[in-house]
Short mmCIF file of C-alpha atoms in Angstrom, two decimals:
data_model
loop_
_atom_site.label_atom_id
_atom_site.label_comp_id
_atom_site.label_asym_id
_atom_site.label_seq_id
_atom_site.Cartn_x
_atom_site.Cartn_y
_atom_site.Cartn_z
CA MET A 184 0.00 0.00 0.00
CA PHE A 185 0.89 3.64 -0.39
CA CYS A 186 -1.36 6.38 0.97
CA TYR A 187 -0.75 10.03 1.78
CA GLN A 188 -4.23 11.46 1.57
CA CYS A 189 -4.48 12.60 5.22
CA GLU A 190 -2.46 14.66 7.66
CA GLN A 191 -1.51 11.66 9.79
CA THR A 192 1.15 10.59 7.30
CA THR A 193 3.35 13.45 8.47
CA ARG A 194 3.76 11.61 11.78
CA LEU A 195 5.81 8.94 10.00
CA PRO A 196 9.61 9.13 10.12
CA SER A 197 9.63 9.85 6.37
CA GLY A 198 6.60 12.14 6.56
CA ASP A 199 5.63 11.24 3.01
CA GLY A 200 3.03 8.49 3.24
CA CYS A 201 1.88 5.22 4.76
CA ALA A 202 3.53 2.33 2.98
CA SER A 203 3.48 -0.53 5.49
CA ALA A 204 0.98 -3.29 6.23
CA LYS A 205 -1.24 -0.83 8.10
CA GLY A 206 -1.77 2.92 7.86
CA LEU A 207 -1.83 5.25 10.83
CA CYS A 208 -5.61 5.50 10.44
CA GLY A 209 -5.92 1.75 11.01
CA LYS A 210 -6.52 0.90 7.34
CA ASP A 211 -4.83 -2.34 6.34
CA ALA A 212 -2.95 -2.81 3.09
CA THR A 213 -5.71 -4.91 1.52
CA THR A 214 -8.32 -2.23 2.07
CA ALA A 215 -5.99 0.55 0.93
CA ASP A 216 -5.16 -1.26 -2.30
CA LEU A 217 -8.81 -2.07 -3.02
CA GLN A 218 -9.64 1.61 -2.53
CA ASP A 219 -7.02 2.56 -5.13
CA LEU A 220 -8.52 0.02 -7.51
CA LEU A 221 -12.01 1.41 -6.87
CA VAL A 222 -10.81 4.91 -7.80
CA HIS A 223 -9.43 3.38 -11.01
CA ALA A 224 -12.79 1.72 -11.67
CA VAL A 225 -14.66 4.99 -11.04
CA LYS A 226 -12.52 6.64 -13.72
CA GLY A 227 -13.85 4.07 -16.18
CA VAL A 228 -17.43 4.76 -15.10
CA ALA A 229 -16.78 8.48 -15.59
CA GLN A 230 -15.41 7.94 -19.09
CA GLN A 231 -18.52 6.06 -20.17
CA ALA A 232 -20.85 8.47 -18.36
CA ARG A 233 -19.24 11.42 -20.09
CA ARG A 234 -19.79 9.81 -23.48
CA ALA A 235 -23.41 9.11 -22.53
CA ARG A 236 -23.86 12.78 -21.67
CA ALA A 237 -22.36 13.86 -24.98
CA LEU A 238 -24.80 11.52 -26.76
CA GLY A 239 -27.73 13.12 -24.94
CA VAL A 240 -28.43 10.20 -22.61
CA PRO A 241 -26.87 11.26 -19.27
CA ASP A 242 -26.98 8.63 -16.55
CA HIS A 243 -27.66 9.99 -13.06
CA GLU A 244 -27.59 6.54 -11.49
CA ALA A 245 -23.97 6.26 -12.58
CA GLY A 246 -23.33 9.69 -11.11
CA ALA A 247 -24.84 8.70 -7.77
CA PHE A 248 -22.73 5.53 -7.74
CA MET A 249 -19.54 7.52 -8.30
CA LEU A 250 -20.35 9.85 -5.41
CA HIS A 251 -20.93 6.96 -3.02
CA ALA A 252 -17.93 4.95 -4.23
CA LEU A 253 -15.49 7.85 -3.90
CA PHE A 254 -16.93 8.73 -0.49
CA THR A 255 -16.10 5.25 0.83
CA THR A 256 -12.41 5.86 0.06
CA LEU A 257 -12.07 8.94 2.30
CA THR A 258 -9.95 8.75 5.42
CA ASN A 259 -11.73 7.03 8.32
CA VAL A 260 -14.86 6.04 6.40
CA ASN A 261 -14.78 2.38 5.33
CA PHE A 262 -12.24 -0.20 6.45
CA ASN A 263 -14.13 -3.30 5.32
CA PRO A 264 -12.45 -5.02 2.33
CA THR A 265 -15.51 -7.16 1.66
CA ARG A 266 -17.55 -4.06 0.93
CA PHE A 267 -14.90 -2.87 -1.55
CA VAL A 268 -14.97 -6.15 -3.45
CA THR A 269 -18.72 -5.63 -3.84
CA LEU A 270 -18.24 -2.02 -4.97
CA LEU A 271 -15.61 -3.04 -7.52
CA ASN A 272 -17.95 -5.51 -9.17
CA GLU A 273 -20.74 -2.94 -9.04
CA ALA A 274 -18.48 -0.38 -10.72
CA ALA A 275 -17.85 -2.70 -13.64
CA ALA A 276 -21.57 -3.43 -13.93
CA VAL A 277 -22.47 0.27 -13.88
CA ARG A 278 -19.83 1.10 -16.48
CA ASP A 279 -20.99 -1.70 -18.79
CA ARG A 280 -24.64 -0.71 -18.37
CA VAL A 281 -23.81 2.88 -19.37
CA LYS A 282 -21.78 1.54 -22.30
CA ALA A 283 -24.82 -0.39 -23.53
CA ARG A 284 -26.91 2.76 -23.11
CA CYS A 285 -24.43 4.64 -25.28
CA GLU A 286 -24.39 1.99 -27.98
CA ALA A 287 -28.19 2.03 -28.09
CA ALA A 288 -28.30 5.78 -28.66
CA PRO A 289 -29.38 6.71 -32.23
CA ASN A 290 -26.30 8.88 -32.70
CA ALA A 291 -23.81 6.46 -31.09
CA ALA A 292 -21.51 6.48 -34.11
CA THR A 293 -20.95 10.24 -33.85
CA ILE A 294 -18.81 10.00 -30.69
CA ALA A 295 -16.05 7.43 -30.42
CA ALA A 296 -16.06 5.04 -27.50
CA PRO A 297 -13.48 5.91 -24.84
CA THR A 298 -10.35 3.81 -24.46
CA GLY A 299 -7.70 3.25 -21.85
CA PRO A 300 -6.90 1.06 -18.87
CA ALA A 301 -9.84 2.18 -16.69
CA ILE A 302 -12.47 1.66 -19.38
CA GLU A 303 -11.03 -1.71 -20.34
CA TRP A 304 -10.55 -3.03 -16.81
CA THR A 305 -12.43 -6.18 -15.79
CA PRO A 306 -12.53 -7.14 -12.10
CA ALA A 307 -10.55 -10.26 -11.25
CA ALA A 308 -12.48 -13.26 -10.04
CA ASP A 309 -11.02 -13.34 -6.54
CA LEU A 310 -9.39 -11.12 -3.93
CA GLU A 311 -5.89 -12.22 -4.82
CA GLY A 312 -6.46 -11.22 -8.43
CA LEU A 313 -7.96 -7.86 -7.44
CA LEU A 314 -4.89 -7.08 -5.35
CA VAL A 315 -2.65 -7.85 -8.31
CA GLN A 316 -4.69 -5.39 -10.36
CA ALA A 317 -4.53 -2.81 -7.58
CA ALA A 318 -0.73 -2.95 -7.51
CA ALA A 319 -0.70 -1.38 -10.97
CA VAL A 320 -2.82 1.66 -10.04
CA PRO A 321 -1.57 3.20 -6.76
CA VAL A 322 -2.09 6.90 -6.20
CA ASN A 323 1.60 7.52 -6.96
CA ALA A 324 1.57 5.53 -10.21
CA GLY A 325 4.01 6.91 -12.79
CA LEU A 326 6.20 8.66 -10.24
CA ALA A 327 9.43 7.61 -11.91
CA GLU A 328 8.20 8.72 -15.34
CA VAL A 329 6.46 12.03 -14.64
CA GLY A 330 7.95 13.20 -11.33
CA GLU A 331 6.58 14.12 -7.93
CA ASP A 332 5.04 17.46 -8.96
CA VAL A 333 2.72 15.85 -11.51
CA VAL A 334 1.85 12.95 -9.23
CA GLY A 335 1.21 15.34 -6.34
CA LEU A 336 -1.08 17.54 -8.42
CA ARG A 337 -2.99 14.51 -9.65
CA ALA A 338 -3.41 13.55 -6.00
CA LEU A 339 -4.57 17.05 -5.07
CA ILE A 340 -7.27 16.86 -7.75
CA LEU A 341 -8.29 13.35 -6.71
CA TYR A 342 -8.47 14.21 -3.01
CA GLY A 343 -10.41 17.35 -3.79
CA MET A 344 -12.83 15.22 -5.81
CA LYS A 345 -13.21 12.81 -2.89
CA GLY A 346 -14.29 15.77 -0.77
CA VAL A 347 -16.67 16.93 -3.52
CA ALA A 348 -18.15 13.43 -3.68
CA ALA A 349 -18.67 13.33 0.09
CA TYR A 350 -20.51 16.67 0.18
CA ALA A 351 -22.56 15.79 -2.90
CA ASN A 352 -23.45 12.41 -1.41
CA HIS A 353 -24.67 14.12 1.78
CA ALA A 354 -27.01 16.20 -0.39
CA ALA A 355 -28.06 13.25 -2.57
CA VAL A 356 -29.22 11.11 0.36
CA LEU A 357 -31.54 13.99 1.28
CA GLY A 358 -32.96 13.95 -2.24
CA TYR A 359 -30.97 16.89 -3.63
CA THR A 360 -28.97 16.28 -6.81
CA ARG A 361 -27.98 18.48 -9.73
CA ASP A 362 -27.13 17.53 -13.28
CA THR A 363 -24.24 19.99 -13.43
CA VAL A 364 -22.66 18.34 -10.39
CA PHE A 365 -22.82 14.91 -12.00
CA ALA A 366 -21.32 16.43 -15.14
CA GLY A 367 -18.50 18.01 -13.13
CA VAL A 368 -17.66 14.73 -11.41
CA GLU A 369 -17.63 12.91 -14.75
CA GLU A 370 -15.37 15.54 -16.30
CA ALA A 371 -12.85 15.58 -13.45
CA MET A 372 -12.54 11.81 -13.15
CA ASP A 373 -12.34 11.46 -16.94
CA PHE A 374 -9.52 14.03 -16.85
CA LEU A 375 -7.64 11.95 -14.28
CA ALA A 376 -8.21 8.82 -16.37
CA SER A 377 -6.15 10.47 -19.13
CA ASP A 378 -3.05 10.53 -16.86
CA PRO A 379 -2.42 14.26 -17.44
CA THR A 380 1.15 15.54 -17.17
CA ASP A 381 1.06 19.28 -17.91
CA VAL A 382 1.55 21.17 -14.64
CA PRO A 383 -0.31 24.39 -15.57
CA THR A 384 -3.26 22.32 -16.81
CA LEU A 385 -3.24 20.32 -13.59
CA LEU A 386 -3.25 23.51 -11.52
CA ASP A 387 -6.17 24.91 -13.53
CA ARG A 388 -8.05 21.65 -13.07
CA ALA A 389 -7.48 21.78 -9.31
CA LEU A 390 -9.10 25.22 -9.21
CA SER A 391 -12.01 23.93 -11.29
CA VAL A 392 -12.51 21.26 -8.61
CA GLY A 393 -12.76 24.13 -6.13
CA ARG A 394 -15.42 25.82 -8.25
CA LEU A 395 -17.35 22.57 -8.52
CA ASN A 396 -17.14 22.16 -4.75
CA LEU A 397 -18.63 25.62 -4.25
CA GLU A 398 -21.67 24.53 -6.25
CA VAL A 399 -21.85 21.29 -4.29
CA MET A 400 -21.67 23.09 -0.94
CA GLU A 401 -24.45 25.41 -2.05
CA LEU A 402 -26.50 22.33 -3.00
CA LEU A 403 -25.82 20.73 0.38
CA ASP A 404 -26.82 23.93 2.15
CA ALA A 405 -30.09 23.91 0.20
CA ALA A 406 -30.61 20.25 1.11
CA ASN A 407 -30.09 20.78 4.82
CA THR A 408 -32.14 23.95 5.11
CA GLY A 409 -34.81 22.71 2.72
CA ARG A 410 -35.29 19.53 4.72
CA PHE A 411 -34.70 20.72 8.29
CA GLY A 412 -35.22 24.49 8.27
CA THR A 413 -32.87 27.43 8.72
CA PRO A 414 -30.33 27.00 11.55
CA CYS A 415 -30.73 29.38 14.46
CA PRO A 416 -28.61 30.04 17.57
CA THR A 417 -29.32 27.27 20.06
CA ALA A 418 -27.95 26.42 23.49
CA VAL A 419 -26.95 22.74 23.49
CA ARG A 420 -26.59 20.74 26.68
CA VAL A 421 -23.20 19.01 26.90
CA ALA A 422 -23.87 17.17 30.17
CA PRO A 423 -25.78 13.85 30.16
CA VAL A 424 -29.25 13.39 31.62
CA ALA A 425 -30.65 10.28 33.25
CA GLY A 426 -32.15 7.66 30.97
CA LYS A 427 -31.55 5.23 28.14
CA ALA A 428 -29.29 6.67 25.48
CA ILE A 429 -28.11 6.48 21.85
CA LEU A 430 -25.11 8.39 20.50
CA VAL A 431 -25.07 9.48 16.83
CA SER A 432 -21.90 10.59 15.07
CA GLY A 433 -21.04 11.62 11.52
CA HIS A 434 -22.80 14.09 9.23
CA ASP A 435 -25.94 12.37 7.97
CA LEU A 436 -28.84 14.44 9.27
CA GLY A 437 -31.30 12.20 7.44
CA ASP A 438 -30.16 9.22 9.51
CA LEU A 439 -30.56 11.28 12.68
CA GLU A 440 -34.08 12.35 11.74
CA ALA A 441 -35.10 8.75 10.97
CA LEU A 442 -33.70 7.60 14.30
CA LEU A 443 -35.49 10.38 16.19
CA LYS A 444 -38.78 9.30 14.62
CA GLN A 445 -38.17 5.64 15.50
CA THR A 446 -37.25 6.39 19.11
CA ALA A 447 -40.03 8.89 19.83
CA GLY A 448 -41.98 7.87 22.91
CA LYS A 449 -39.69 4.97 23.77
CA GLY A 450 -37.91 6.61 26.68
CA ILE A 451 -34.60 6.84 24.82
CA ASN A 452 -32.53 10.03 24.79
CA VAL A 453 -30.52 10.76 21.65
CA TYR A 454 -27.16 12.55 21.81
CA THR A 455 -25.04 13.93 19.00
CA HIS A 456 -21.30 13.44 18.80
CA GLY A 457 -18.55 15.16 16.83
CA GLU A 458 -19.66 16.37 13.41
CA MET A 459 -23.34 15.92 14.28
CA LEU A 460 -23.30 18.88 16.71
CA PRO A 461 -24.95 21.39 14.28
CA ALA A 462 -28.08 19.21 14.17
CA HIS A 463 -29.30 20.95 17.32
CA SER A 464 -29.69 24.24 15.44
CA TYR A 465 -32.13 22.95 12.80
CA PRO A 466 -35.79 23.61 13.74
CA THR A 467 -37.10 20.27 12.47
CA LEU A 468 -34.56 18.29 14.47
CA LYS A 469 -34.50 20.39 17.65
CA ALA A 470 -38.29 19.97 17.85
CA TYR A 471 -37.73 16.41 19.07
CA PRO A 472 -37.55 16.70 22.88
CA HIS A 473 -35.52 13.51 23.21
CA LEU A 474 -32.65 15.05 21.21
CA VAL A 475 -31.20 16.06 24.54
CA GLY A 476 -27.63 17.16 23.93
CA ASN A 477 -24.11 16.65 22.63
CA TYR A 478 -21.72 14.15 24.18
CA GLY A 479 -17.94 13.94 23.96
CA GLY A 480 -15.47 15.78 21.81
CA ALA A 481 -13.98 15.55 18.34
CA TRP A 482 -13.67 12.38 16.28
CA GLN A 483 -10.20 11.43 17.52
CA ASP A 484 -11.52 11.18 21.10
CA GLN A 485 -14.14 8.60 20.22
CA GLN A 486 -12.33 5.59 21.64
CA THR A 487 -12.58 7.17 25.09
CA ASP A 488 -15.96 8.84 24.55
CA PHE A 489 -17.61 5.71 23.15
CA ALA A 490 -16.16 3.43 25.81
CA ASN A 491 -17.72 5.61 28.51
CA PHE A 492 -21.09 6.04 26.81
CA PRO A 493 -23.68 3.68 28.39
CA GLY A 494 -25.62 2.95 25.21
CA PRO A 495 -25.19 2.04 21.53
CA ILE A 496 -23.45 4.25 18.99
CA LEU A 497 -24.37 4.92 15.36
CA MET A 498 -21.71 6.07 12.88
CA THR A 499 -23.56 7.67 9.99
CA SER A 500 -21.02 8.90 7.47
CA ASN A 501 -17.36 9.15 8.36
CA CYS A 502 -14.61 9.59 10.97
CA ILE A 503 -14.76 6.09 12.45
CA ILE A 504 -11.57 4.76 14.00
CA GLU A 505 -10.85 1.26 15.23
CA PRO A 506 -13.54 0.35 17.78
CA GLY A 507 -12.19 -0.56 21.21
CA PRO A 508 -13.19 -3.78 22.95
CA ARG A 509 -15.35 -1.95 25.52
CA TYR A 510 -17.84 -0.83 22.86
CA ARG A 511 -17.19 -2.95 19.78
CA GLN A 512 -20.39 -4.96 20.36
CA ARG A 513 -22.58 -1.86 20.60
CA ILE A 514 -21.43 0.26 17.68
CA PHE A 515 -23.36 0.23 14.41
CA THR A 516 -22.53 1.69 10.98
CA ALA A 517 -24.70 3.15 8.23
CA GLY A 518 -24.27 4.66 4.78
CA PRO A 519 -20.68 4.58 3.44
CA VAL A 520 -19.16 3.66 6.82
CA GLY A 521 -17.75 0.21 7.46
CA TRP A 522 -15.52 -1.75 9.80
CA PRO A 523 -15.04 -5.54 9.68
CA GLY A 524 -17.31 -7.32 12.15
CA LEU A 525 -19.56 -4.35 12.95
CA ARG A 526 -23.29 -4.48 12.30
CA HIS A 527 -24.20 -2.38 9.26
CA LEU A 528 -27.72 -0.98 9.07
CA THR A 529 -29.30 -0.02 5.74
CA ASP A 530 -32.40 1.88 4.62
CA HIS A 531 -32.91 3.47 8.06
CA GLN A 532 -33.74 0.08 9.58
CA PHE A 533 -32.62 1.03 13.09
CA GLY A 534 -34.52 -1.65 15.01
CA PRO A 535 -31.35 -3.44 16.28
CA LEU A 536 -29.95 -0.09 17.45
CA VAL A 537 -33.14 0.78 19.33
CA ALA A 538 -33.26 -2.69 20.91
CA ALA A 539 -29.65 -2.30 22.08
CA ALA A 540 -30.49 1.06 23.67
CA LEU A 541 -33.39 -0.44 25.60
CA ALA A 542 -31.19 -3.32 26.80
CA LEU A 543 -28.29 -1.15 27.97
CA PRO A 544 -28.34 0.86 31.23
CA GLY A 545 -28.09 4.42 29.94
CA PHE A 546 -27.12 7.24 32.28
CA LYS A 547 -28.07 6.72 35.93
CA ALA A 548 -28.38 10.38 36.88
CA ASP A 549 -28.29 13.93 35.52
CA GLU A 550 -24.93 15.64 35.51
CA PRO A 551 -24.68 19.37 36.32
CA GLU A 552 -26.05 21.36 33.41
CA GLN A 553 -23.57 22.90 31.00
CA THR A 554 -24.29 24.32 27.54
CA ILE A 555 -22.59 25.64 24.44
CA THR A 556 -24.25 27.70 21.72
CA VAL A 557 -24.32 26.64 18.08
CA GLY A 558 -26.27 27.66 15.00
CA PHE A 559 -24.68 30.92 13.88
CA GLY A 560 -25.29 30.22 10.19
CA ARG A 561 -25.35 32.96 7.60
CA ASP A 562 -28.96 33.93 8.32
CA ALA A 563 -28.26 34.39 12.01
CA VAL A 564 -25.04 36.32 11.45
CA LEU A 565 -26.33 38.45 8.59
CA GLY A 566 -29.45 39.14 10.62
CA VAL A 567 -27.25 41.23 12.90
CA ALA A 568 -24.95 42.42 10.13
CA GLY A 569 -25.89 46.02 10.79
CA ALA A 570 -24.74 45.81 14.38
CA VAL A 571 -21.56 44.02 13.31
CA ILE A 572 -20.75 46.64 10.70
CA ASP A 573 -21.41 49.46 13.15
CA ALA A 574 -19.15 47.79 15.71
CA VAL A 575 -16.34 47.53 13.16
CA LYS A 576 -16.74 51.16 12.08
CA ALA A 577 -16.78 52.28 15.71
CA GLY A 578 -13.59 50.34 16.42
CA ASP A 579 -15.29 48.01 18.90
CA ILE A 580 -14.51 45.01 16.66
CA ARG A 581 -10.98 45.23 15.31
CA HIS A 582 -10.70 41.93 13.46
CA PHE A 583 -12.36 38.60 12.64
CA PHE A 584 -10.54 35.28 12.79
CA LEU A 585 -12.08 32.31 11.01
CA ILE A 586 -10.61 29.22 12.67
CA GLY A 587 -11.94 26.29 10.71
CA GLY A 588 -11.22 22.78 9.60
CA CYS A 589 -10.60 19.33 10.99
CA ASP A 590 -9.23 18.23 14.32
CA GLY A 591 -6.82 15.36 14.81
CA ALA A 592 -4.53 13.56 17.20
CA ALA A 593 -1.21 14.85 15.85
CA SER A 594 0.88 17.15 18.00
CA GLY A 595 0.70 20.85 17.19
CA ARG A 596 -3.07 21.14 17.09
CA ASN A 597 -3.12 22.94 20.43
CA TYR A 598 -2.10 25.87 18.20
CA TYR A 599 -5.77 26.34 17.32
CA SER A 600 -6.97 26.55 20.92
CA ASP A 601 -4.06 28.86 21.73
CA PHE A 602 -5.02 31.02 18.76
CA ALA A 603 -8.71 31.21 19.67
CA THR A 604 -8.22 31.90 23.36
CA GLY A 605 -5.32 34.27 22.63
CA ALA A 606 -7.27 36.42 20.20
CA PRO A 607 -7.63 39.95 21.69
CA ASP A 608 -10.90 40.88 23.39
CA ASP A 609 -11.81 43.29 20.59
CA THR A 610 -11.77 40.49 17.98
CA VAL A 611 -14.40 37.93 17.00
CA VAL A 612 -13.70 34.23 16.41
CA LEU A 613 -15.74 32.47 13.74
CA THR A 614 -15.39 28.71 13.76
CA LEU A 615 -16.51 25.69 11.79
CA GLY A 616 -15.31 22.11 11.74
CA CYS A 617 -14.05 19.83 14.49
CA ALA A 618 -11.22 22.19 15.44
CA LYS A 619 -13.82 24.01 17.56
CA TYR A 620 -13.85 21.20 20.11
CA ARG A 621 -10.50 22.47 21.35
CA PHE A 622 -12.00 25.76 22.52
CA ASN A 623 -15.80 25.82 22.23
CA ARG A 624 -16.32 25.53 25.99
CA HIS A 625 -14.12 28.54 26.68
CA GLU A 626 -15.95 31.66 27.83
CA PHE A 627 -15.24 34.31 25.18
CA GLY A 628 -17.78 36.91 26.25
CA ALA A 629 -19.40 39.40 23.86
CA ILE A 630 -18.87 42.75 22.15
CA GLY A 631 -21.92 44.96 22.31
CA GLY A 632 -24.19 41.96 22.56
CA ILE A 633 -22.43 40.11 19.73
CA PRO A 634 -20.87 36.84 20.97
CA ARG A 635 -17.12 36.75 20.45
CA LEU A 636 -17.35 33.07 19.46
CA LEU A 637 -19.71 32.37 16.56
CA ASP A 638 -20.05 28.66 15.80
CA LEU A 639 -20.98 28.44 12.10
CA GLY A 640 -21.24 24.65 12.07
CA GLN A 641 -19.09 21.88 10.64
CA CYS A 642 -17.09 21.71 7.41
CA ASN A 643 -20.40 20.86 5.69
CA ASP A 644 -21.48 24.41 6.55
CA SER A 645 -18.57 26.14 4.80
CA TYR A 646 -20.98 27.68 2.31
CA SER A 647 -22.42 29.79 5.14
CA ALA A 648 -18.98 31.14 5.97
CA ILE A 649 -18.35 32.03 2.33
CA ARG A 650 -21.69 33.82 2.07
CA ILE A 651 -21.02 35.75 5.30
CA ALA A 652 -17.63 36.89 4.03
CA GLY A 653 -19.11 37.91 0.69
CA ALA A 654 -21.93 39.87 2.33
CA LEU A 655 -19.54 41.72 4.64
CA ALA A 656 -17.28 42.57 1.71
CA GLU A 657 -20.27 43.97 -0.15
CA ALA A 658 -21.33 45.99 2.90
CA PHE A 659 -17.85 47.49 3.26
CA ASP A 660 -17.51 47.94 -0.53
CA CYS A 661 -14.28 45.98 -0.68
CA SER A 662 -12.99 42.55 -1.61
CA VAL A 663 -12.97 39.67 0.87
CA ASN A 664 -9.18 39.97 0.97
CA ASP A 665 -9.54 43.59 2.16
CA LEU A 666 -11.82 42.71 5.07
CA PRO A 667 -10.46 42.70 8.64
CA LEU A 668 -10.61 38.91 8.37
CA SER A 669 -7.95 36.21 8.64
CA LEU A 670 -8.44 32.54 7.80
CA VAL A 671 -6.63 29.98 9.90
CA VAL A 672 -7.36 26.52 8.54
CA SER A 673 -6.71 23.16 10.15
CA TRP A 674 -6.69 20.39 7.56
CA PHE A 675 -6.87 16.65 8.03
CA GLU A 676 -8.65 14.84 5.22
CA GLN A 677 -10.16 15.20 1.79
CA LYS A 678 -13.18 17.37 2.57
CA ALA A 679 -10.71 19.96 3.84
CA ALA A 680 -8.78 19.66 0.58
CA ALA A 681 -11.97 20.40 -1.37
CA VAL A 682 -12.78 23.44 0.78
CA LEU A 683 -9.23 24.77 0.43
CA LEU A 684 -9.49 24.49 -3.37
CA THR A 685 -12.78 26.38 -3.22
CA LEU A 686 -11.21 29.21 -1.24
CA LEU A 687 -8.34 29.40 -3.74
CA ALA A 688 -10.75 29.35 -6.67
CA LEU A 689 -12.55 32.31 -5.08
CA GLY A 690 -9.27 34.19 -4.94
CA ILE A 691 -8.97 34.15 -1.15
CA ARG A 692 -5.39 34.96 -0.16
CA ASN A 693 -3.08 34.64 2.83
CA ILE A 694 -4.68 31.54 4.37
CA ARG A 695 -2.67 30.02 7.18
CA LEU A 696 -2.68 26.23 6.87
CA GLY A 697 -1.60 23.64 9.40
CA PRO A 698 -0.64 21.96 11.56
CA THR A 699 1.49 20.49 8.75
CA LEU A 700 1.28 20.83 5.00
CA PRO A 701 -0.03 17.89 2.95
CA ALA A 702 2.65 15.39 1.98
CA PHE A 703 1.41 15.41 -1.63
CA ILE A 704 2.11 19.16 -1.94
CA THR A 705 5.67 19.24 -3.25
CA PRO A 706 8.05 22.16 -2.66
CA ASN A 707 7.52 23.36 -6.25
CA VAL A 708 3.74 23.23 -5.97
CA LEU A 709 3.89 24.94 -2.57
CA ALA A 710 5.98 27.72 -4.09
CA THR A 711 3.31 28.17 -6.75
CA LEU A 712 0.58 28.37 -4.10
CA VAL A 713 2.61 30.84 -2.06
CA ASP A 714 3.26 33.04 -5.08
CA GLY A 715 -0.28 32.87 -6.41
CA PHE A 716 -2.33 32.81 -3.22
CA GLY A 717 -0.11 33.68 -0.28
CA ILE A 718 -0.66 30.27 1.38
CA GLN A 719 1.34 30.20 4.61
CA PRO A 720 2.12 27.44 7.09
CA ILE A 721 1.21 28.21 10.68
CA THR A 722 4.04 29.18 13.05
CA ASN A 723 2.92 29.89 16.62
CA ALA A 724 -0.38 31.38 17.72
CA GLN A 725 0.96 34.57 19.30
CA ASP A 726 3.13 35.53 16.32
CA ASP A 727 0.44 34.64 13.77
CA ILE A 728 -2.18 36.73 15.60
CA ALA A 729 0.22 39.67 15.69
CA ALA A 730 1.08 39.27 12.00
CA ALA A 731 -2.61 39.20 11.03
CA LEU A 732 -3.40 42.33 13.04
CA ASN A 733 -0.35 44.16 11.75
CA ARG A 734 -1.21 43.33 8.14
CA ALA A 735 -4.79 44.51 8.68
CA ALA A 736 -3.55 47.75 10.19
#
């Protein structure tokens, strides 16, 4: 195996990728290699789907399959090799079905059939054969021939597309799809299938992935608000209450809603964990009285959090890590998530989960009440935009810091808590993503009634942050880069890569990125990003705060 798609690889002695029998995320070599082969297979599906579109017979089922398949290959999503064998055979079947659709089109002869290794691939009959095939298509294939810059840029595009696929899949499971998104996925994966080598073209394509991701994030925002209402500021209890309990993690709000319906009136309290925290701000979901609070911290703390939780756990979309023995028998997966030996629930059939909750003890007593406030989406923030603008003009608010992105277990991430708590009292901290768990229980106070900490949501809510920045720039008659705003981004996995590409595509400059730079970003590519966009690695919180304020002054 070879994998360098997440930030954990920088903890290796070489710092340039996992290449042993097991990655730092817990993914074994078999699963890693099957994931590479699945990406290869998806390229073939994309080639056929793009021809179908050109012939006037676009295939949205193929598009939906590509979203789900790519999502399963993200960091900490699916570790079950059996599921990947199934997906590989499904990929070949989808590709061949679209091929037949193309050949049946009246104008089939007008557009030549695609060629190449991905379109011609046939899945081997057994696991051993699949692994032989996978050895020919690792993410760093062609390194000796084309060099690390080309391979790294191909990886940047692929990882950005994995993030795009995850966000688009979140929207699709809520019933929100868009033809232009399917077309964009087909085009990008078809581009990668051509094994491109021109560096400027690769850089342009990476930015186009960012533009596609902006459309996808807007679609996801419409899906969440259209289904569950507009988020509003909400105090969320973070201390358990007595009673039977279920813990829900991940991003899939549709799974949470289905579970809330199935547990209504059964005496079971439902808690969110990690990325599910923003659920409490949606009117449709917060209307369920047994959605009682948030439990635990960020995803990397789950082995401790889950072991201490006295009920079953549901992982709905991503960020699973190896289940510990104290809770392995009471954790369930759904959607793209998988781990060998865990019970996987499909089609919102949560009966086994509910039965486990009723059989387990739950919390014996209430703990002292403690709350945090979430739900400062764009509507909430822009609803007080006048007061915010007045406070800036009066000098009461000197600067905004957007501290967003993933959390993780690697050293150096205390930088983000140091940055947030060290920000001067006349500044406002906007936050989204799991990095907030390092400081969201800190008391920041307020400026003229405006909270100094505004929780915008998770990475899925990045569209809100972009809209807020755009609206403020319009109000101040300046560009986003001229606002008293600094972006401090914590990356970990492929959704963060997609969001970063979106910010670059929008022309956002001077982003500080950490705690380490991606291993697939070579020195030459980094130099290009520094020259073109002012990308900067983090240093230390105190110096970076001072530099941001000095630049703004």
